GROMACS .gro file of C-alpha atoms in nm:
model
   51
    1UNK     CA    1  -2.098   1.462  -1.179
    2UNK     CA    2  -2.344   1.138  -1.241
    3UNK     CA    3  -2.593   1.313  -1.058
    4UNK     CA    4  -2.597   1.638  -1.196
    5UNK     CA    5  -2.626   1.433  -1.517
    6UNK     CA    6  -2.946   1.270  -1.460
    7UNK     CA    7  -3.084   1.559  -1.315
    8UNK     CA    8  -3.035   1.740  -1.631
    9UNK     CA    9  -3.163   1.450  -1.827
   10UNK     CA   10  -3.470   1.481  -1.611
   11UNK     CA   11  -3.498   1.860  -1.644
   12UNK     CA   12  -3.416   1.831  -2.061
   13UNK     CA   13  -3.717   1.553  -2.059
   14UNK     CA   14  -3.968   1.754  -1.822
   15UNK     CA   15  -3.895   2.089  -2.067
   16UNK     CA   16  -3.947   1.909  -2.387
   17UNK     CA   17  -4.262   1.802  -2.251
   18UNK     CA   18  -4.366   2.168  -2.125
   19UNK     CA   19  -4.220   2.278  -2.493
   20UNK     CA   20  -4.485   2.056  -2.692
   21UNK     CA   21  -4.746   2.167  -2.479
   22UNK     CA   22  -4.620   2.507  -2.478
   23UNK     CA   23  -4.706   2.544  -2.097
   24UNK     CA   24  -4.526   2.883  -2.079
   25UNK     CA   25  -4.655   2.965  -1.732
   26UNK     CA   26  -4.566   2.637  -1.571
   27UNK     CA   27  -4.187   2.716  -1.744
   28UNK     CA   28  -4.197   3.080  -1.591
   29UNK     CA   29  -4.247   2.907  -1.284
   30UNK     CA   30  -3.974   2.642  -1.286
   31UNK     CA   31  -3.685   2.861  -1.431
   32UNK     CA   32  -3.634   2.986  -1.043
   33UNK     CA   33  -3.626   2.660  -0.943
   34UNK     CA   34  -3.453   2.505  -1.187
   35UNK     CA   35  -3.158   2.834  -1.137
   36UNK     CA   36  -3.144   2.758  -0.738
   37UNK     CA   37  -3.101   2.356  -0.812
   38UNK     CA   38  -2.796   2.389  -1.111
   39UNK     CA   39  -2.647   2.720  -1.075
   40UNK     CA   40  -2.413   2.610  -0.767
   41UNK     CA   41  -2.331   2.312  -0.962
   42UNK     CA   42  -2.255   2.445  -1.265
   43UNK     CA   43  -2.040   2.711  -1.103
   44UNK     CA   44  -1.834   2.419  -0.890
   45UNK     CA   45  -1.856   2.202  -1.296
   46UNK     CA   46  -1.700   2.518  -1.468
   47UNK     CA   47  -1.404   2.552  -1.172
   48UNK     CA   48  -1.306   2.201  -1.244
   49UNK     CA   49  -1.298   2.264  -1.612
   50UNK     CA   50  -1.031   2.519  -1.535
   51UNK     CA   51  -0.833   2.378  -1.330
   0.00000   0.00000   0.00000
């Protein structure tokens, strides 16, 4: 969970930097990424909210 923390830390500091530059194509680019790195965690985070 600690490291899916910092790594949205990261990602919330690298977008507010691509926000005030308003680097859309260099977003457009990392959203795929970005899904592929959280989505499984997120998905495993949300199962042990349920349970």
């Amino acid at each position: 969970m600690l490291l899916l923390a910092q790594k949205m830390n990261k990602f919330n500091i690298l977008w507010h930097r691509l926000e005030e530059r308003s680097e859309i194509k260099t977003v457009s680019l990392l959203l795929p990424m970005l899904k592929q790195i959280l989505a499984p965690n997120i998905q495993v985070q949300l199962i042990q909210l349920k349970a």
